[in-house]
Short mmCIF file of C-alpha atoms in Angstrom, two decimals:
data_model
loop_
_atom_site.label_atom_id
_atom_site.label_comp_id
_atom_site.label_asym_id
_atom_site.label_seq_id
_atom_site.Cartn_x
_atom_site.Cartn_y
_atom_site.Cartn_z
CA MET H 88 109.37 71.57 108.27
CA LYS H 89 109.36 75.29 107.58
CA PHE H 90 109.68 77.35 110.73
CA VAL H 91 109.81 80.91 112.00
CA ALA H 92 112.24 81.70 114.79
CA LEU H 93 111.30 83.77 117.81
CA ILE H 94 114.39 85.86 118.42
CA SER H 95 115.57 88.26 121.09
CA GLY H 96 118.97 89.05 119.59
CA GLY H 97 120.69 86.86 122.16
CA LYS H 98 122.74 83.68 121.96
CA ASP H 99 119.94 81.25 122.81
CA SER H 100 117.50 82.23 120.07
CA PHE H 101 120.18 82.17 117.36
CA TYR H 102 121.69 78.91 118.54
CA SER H 103 118.18 77.47 118.50
CA ILE H 104 117.95 78.37 114.80
CA MET H 105 121.24 76.57 114.21
CA GLU H 106 119.89 73.47 115.97
CA CYS H 107 116.68 73.54 113.91
CA LEU H 108 118.68 73.77 110.69
CA ARG H 109 120.92 70.97 111.90
CA ASN H 110 117.81 68.83 112.36
CA GLY H 111 116.66 69.43 108.79
CA HIS H 112 114.13 72.24 109.20
CA GLU H 113 113.90 75.25 106.87
CA LEU H 114 114.00 78.82 108.19
CA ALA H 115 111.29 80.98 106.63
CA GLY H 116 111.76 84.11 108.74
CA CYS H 117 112.08 85.56 112.22
CA ALA H 118 109.70 87.26 114.64
CA HIS H 119 110.40 89.64 117.51
CA LEU H 120 108.41 91.32 120.24
CA SER H 121 109.92 94.74 120.84
CA PRO H 122 109.59 96.51 124.22
CA ARG H 123 106.73 98.94 124.61
CA LYS H 124 107.45 102.56 123.81
CA GLN H 125 108.16 104.56 126.92
CA THR H 126 106.85 107.95 127.88
CA GLN H 127 108.88 110.52 129.77
CA SER H 128 106.60 110.18 132.77
CA LYS H 129 107.33 106.46 133.18
CA GLY H 130 110.50 104.89 134.44
CA LYS H 131 112.74 102.21 132.98
CA ASP H 132 111.10 99.50 135.08
CA GLU H 133 108.33 99.46 132.48
CA GLU H 134 110.70 97.70 130.09
CA GLU H 135 111.09 94.63 132.30
CA SER H 136 109.43 91.42 131.13
CA TYR H 137 109.06 87.95 132.62
CA MET H 138 109.08 86.49 129.10
CA TYR H 139 111.13 88.53 126.66
CA GLN H 140 114.61 90.03 126.43
CA THR H 141 114.39 93.77 125.86
CA ALA H 142 118.05 94.87 125.85
CA ALA H 143 119.43 95.82 122.40
CA SER H 144 116.06 95.27 120.73
CA GLU H 145 116.85 98.12 118.33
CA CYS H 146 119.49 95.91 116.69
CA ILE H 147 117.00 93.24 115.62
CA PRO H 148 116.10 94.59 112.13
CA THR H 149 119.78 94.76 111.16
CA LEU H 150 120.54 91.34 112.68
CA VAL H 151 117.71 89.59 110.87
CA GLN H 152 117.36 91.36 107.55
CA GLU H 153 121.00 92.17 106.84
CA CYS H 154 123.07 89.69 108.85
CA LEU H 155 120.79 86.64 108.67
CA GLY H 156 119.09 87.65 105.42
CA VAL H 157 115.51 86.52 106.09
CA PRO H 158 112.17 88.35 106.52
CA LEU H 159 111.28 89.80 109.91
CA ILE H 160 107.97 90.44 111.66
CA ILE H 161 108.05 92.82 114.63
CA ARG H 162 105.24 93.58 117.05
CA GLU H 163 105.39 95.95 120.00
CA CYS H 164 104.73 94.27 123.34
CA VAL H 165 102.00 96.29 125.05
CA GLY H 166 100.85 93.78 127.67
CA ARG H 167 102.12 93.14 131.19
CA SER H 168 103.21 90.07 133.17
CA LYS H 169 99.79 89.58 134.75
CA ASN H 170 99.54 85.80 135.04
CA THR H 171 102.80 84.77 136.69
CA SER H 172 101.84 81.20 137.60
CA LEU H 173 104.01 78.42 136.23
CA VAL H 174 101.35 77.29 133.75
CA TYR H 175 99.57 79.86 131.60
CA ASP H 176 95.78 79.68 131.30
CA HIS H 177 94.32 81.80 128.53
CA VAL H 178 91.23 83.85 129.41
CA GLU H 179 88.99 85.76 127.06
CA LYS H 180 89.91 89.35 126.28
CA SER H 181 88.66 92.06 128.60
CA ASP H 182 88.88 95.83 128.83
CA GLU H 183 91.90 95.48 131.13
CA VAL H 184 95.52 95.44 129.94
CA GLU H 185 96.25 92.02 128.45
CA ASP H 186 98.95 89.65 129.65
CA GLU H 187 102.14 89.97 127.62
CA VAL H 188 101.64 86.38 126.42
CA GLU H 189 98.74 87.64 124.32
CA ASP H 190 101.21 89.85 122.44
CA LEU H 191 102.95 86.62 121.47
CA PHE H 192 99.60 85.23 120.31
CA GLU H 193 99.08 88.28 118.06
CA LEU H 194 102.64 88.00 116.73
CA LEU H 195 102.22 84.31 115.87
CA SER H 196 98.81 85.04 114.33
CA GLU H 197 100.54 87.46 111.98
CA ILE H 198 103.11 84.77 111.18
CA LYS H 199 100.28 82.40 110.28
CA ARG H 200 98.80 84.96 107.89
CA THR H 201 102.16 85.97 106.38
CA PHE H 202 103.73 82.50 106.09
CA PRO H 203 100.86 80.03 105.50
CA SER H 204 103.28 77.16 104.81
CA VAL H 205 105.08 77.54 108.16
CA GLU H 206 104.36 74.78 110.66
CA GLY H 207 106.97 75.28 113.39
CA ILE H 208 108.05 77.99 115.82
CA SER H 209 111.51 77.86 117.37
CA SER H 210 112.57 79.39 120.65
CA GLY H 211 115.69 79.47 122.79
CA ALA H 212 114.16 78.21 126.03
CA ILE H 213 116.73 76.24 128.03
CA LEU H 214 115.50 75.88 131.63
CA SER H 215 112.57 78.26 132.06
CA THR H 216 109.38 76.24 132.39
CA TYR H 217 107.56 79.57 132.70
CA GLN H 218 108.73 80.58 129.23
CA ARG H 219 108.36 77.16 127.60
CA THR H 220 104.78 76.51 128.75
CA ARG H 221 103.64 79.91 127.47
CA ILE H 222 105.18 79.39 124.06
CA GLU H 223 103.64 75.92 123.89
CA SER H 224 100.26 77.32 124.94
CA VAL H 225 100.24 79.91 122.14
CA CYS H 226 101.55 77.44 119.56
CA GLY H 227 98.81 74.99 120.53
CA ARG H 228 96.09 77.61 120.12
CA LEU H 229 97.33 78.40 116.59
CA GLY H 230 98.27 74.91 115.41
CA PHE H 231 102.04 75.42 115.36
CA THR H 232 104.63 72.85 116.41
CA PRO H 233 107.02 74.32 119.01
CA LEU H 234 110.67 73.57 118.25
CA GLY H 235 112.75 73.66 121.41
CA TYR H 236 115.89 71.66 120.76
CA MET H 237 117.78 73.47 123.52
CA TRP H 238 115.33 72.56 126.27
CA ARG H 239 117.38 70.91 129.05
CA MET H 240 120.03 70.16 126.43
CA GLY H 241 122.67 69.49 129.07
CA PRO H 242 124.67 71.15 131.84
CA GLN H 243 124.82 74.89 131.24
CA ARG H 244 128.60 74.99 131.14
CA ASP H 245 128.67 72.32 128.42
CA LEU H 246 125.93 74.08 126.46
CA LEU H 247 127.72 77.41 126.53
CA GLU H 248 130.90 75.65 125.47
CA CYS H 249 129.02 74.15 122.49
CA MET H 250 127.68 77.57 121.48
CA LEU H 251 131.13 79.10 121.52
CA LYS H 252 132.76 76.19 119.69
CA ASP H 253 129.99 76.28 117.07
CA GLY H 254 130.79 79.89 116.29
CA ILE H 255 128.42 82.02 118.36
CA GLU H 256 130.07 85.40 118.96
CA ALA H 257 128.12 87.56 121.41
CA VAL H 258 128.61 90.36 123.91
CA LEU H 259 126.83 91.14 127.16
CA VAL H 260 124.23 93.91 126.82
CA LYS H 261 122.63 93.63 130.24
CA VAL H 262 123.77 92.33 133.64
CA ALA H 263 121.68 91.81 136.74
CA SER H 264 123.69 89.82 139.24
CA PRO H 265 125.67 92.09 141.57
CA PRO H 266 128.17 91.66 143.12
CA GLY H 267 129.08 89.19 140.38
CA LEU H 268 128.67 91.04 137.10
CA ILE H 269 129.09 94.81 137.11
CA PRO H 270 127.82 97.03 134.26
CA GLN H 271 130.91 99.23 134.03
CA LYS H 272 133.18 96.20 134.07
CA HIS H 273 131.39 93.48 132.13
CA LEU H 274 128.98 95.09 129.63
CA ASN H 275 130.17 94.80 126.01
CA LYS H 276 132.57 92.01 127.01
CA SER H 277 132.39 88.91 124.84
CA LEU H 278 130.96 85.61 126.05
CA GLY H 279 134.19 83.87 125.11
CA GLN H 280 136.26 86.37 127.06
CA LEU H 281 134.20 85.87 130.22
CA HIS H 282 133.79 82.11 129.88
CA TYR H 283 137.34 81.16 128.94
CA GLY H 284 138.69 83.76 131.37
CA GLY H 285 137.03 81.82 134.19
CA VAL H 286 134.70 84.63 135.28
CA PHE H 287 131.51 82.57 134.97
CA ASP H 288 133.00 79.53 136.73
CA ARG H 289 134.17 81.66 139.66
CA LEU H 290 130.73 83.23 139.98
CA LYS H 291 129.06 79.82 139.86
CA ASP H 292 131.29 78.52 142.65
CA LYS H 293 130.73 81.60 144.78
CA PHE H 294 127.11 82.59 144.08
CA ASP H 295 125.58 79.56 142.27
CA PHE H 296 125.60 81.69 139.12
CA HIS H 297 123.74 80.28 136.08
CA ILE H 298 126.47 80.04 133.44
CA CYS H 299 124.00 80.43 130.53
CA GLY H 300 122.28 83.33 132.29
CA GLU H 301 119.10 81.33 132.92
CA GLY H 302 118.62 83.07 136.26
CA GLY H 303 118.53 86.47 134.54
CA GLU H 304 122.18 87.13 135.36
CA TYR H 305 122.92 88.56 131.91
CA GLU H 306 121.57 89.07 128.40
CA THR H 307 123.55 88.98 125.18
CA LEU H 308 123.62 90.33 121.65
CA VAL H 309 124.94 88.06 118.88
CA LEU H 310 127.43 89.79 116.61
CA ASP H 311 128.29 86.85 114.39
CA CYS H 312 127.56 83.15 113.86
CA PRO H 313 127.93 80.61 111.03
CA ILE H 314 124.46 81.29 109.59
CA PHE H 315 125.05 85.06 109.21
CA ARG H 316 125.82 86.63 105.85
CA LYS H 317 127.36 89.66 107.53
CA LYS H 318 128.84 90.38 110.94
CA LEU H 319 127.20 93.00 113.14
CA VAL H 320 129.70 95.71 114.08
CA LEU H 321 128.97 97.97 117.05
CA THR H 322 130.42 101.39 116.28
CA ASP H 323 128.79 103.35 119.10
CA VAL H 324 128.38 101.74 122.53
CA GLU H 325 126.99 103.47 125.61
CA ILE H 326 127.33 101.88 129.07
#
């Protein structure tokens, strides 16, 4: 089956592509919802999303088109997290600001027009029922098959170990779990460095930390993996 991958730039979405390829599917391209453009009068909280990773979004074109070497469709996310119930119920459009899930609907509609032979949509959902049900809802409305090979794939420690052993190289680009992870100390550190150094295990024992970051503890940016043609090199990093 030909598929398009929903990607954030992080470890989960790229490892999901690897799993799809491992299961015999063919990657036709990638799609990304970028954070809404900010105005000077609005604060950084506007970037937060219940559904989508926003950190390091500016790296996506390079990651997909140069490193992965496939076409990319980008759409700006202009909606908000309005319906925050576990299951998403679509309502007809109104004059009010749409739910951010409808941005995903518009993105996948563009995929359907651009890649008429594509049947599947992959995502990196691991434990978030909130995220999975929304992706499934949009896929169902458009006739796509959702591909979620990582869904409840196993204990998070084992899954992260598999990602690292299978060649995922990524760094932390956002942390949100004080006093566990600290921006000045842990941003731009590699997943391998933190995992094999025992940092994640200590935080799990002390704070019930989600080792794969499924509680929003951290977000990552993939620099290299076996399906890349080129490695992403960060030459200018601001913390």
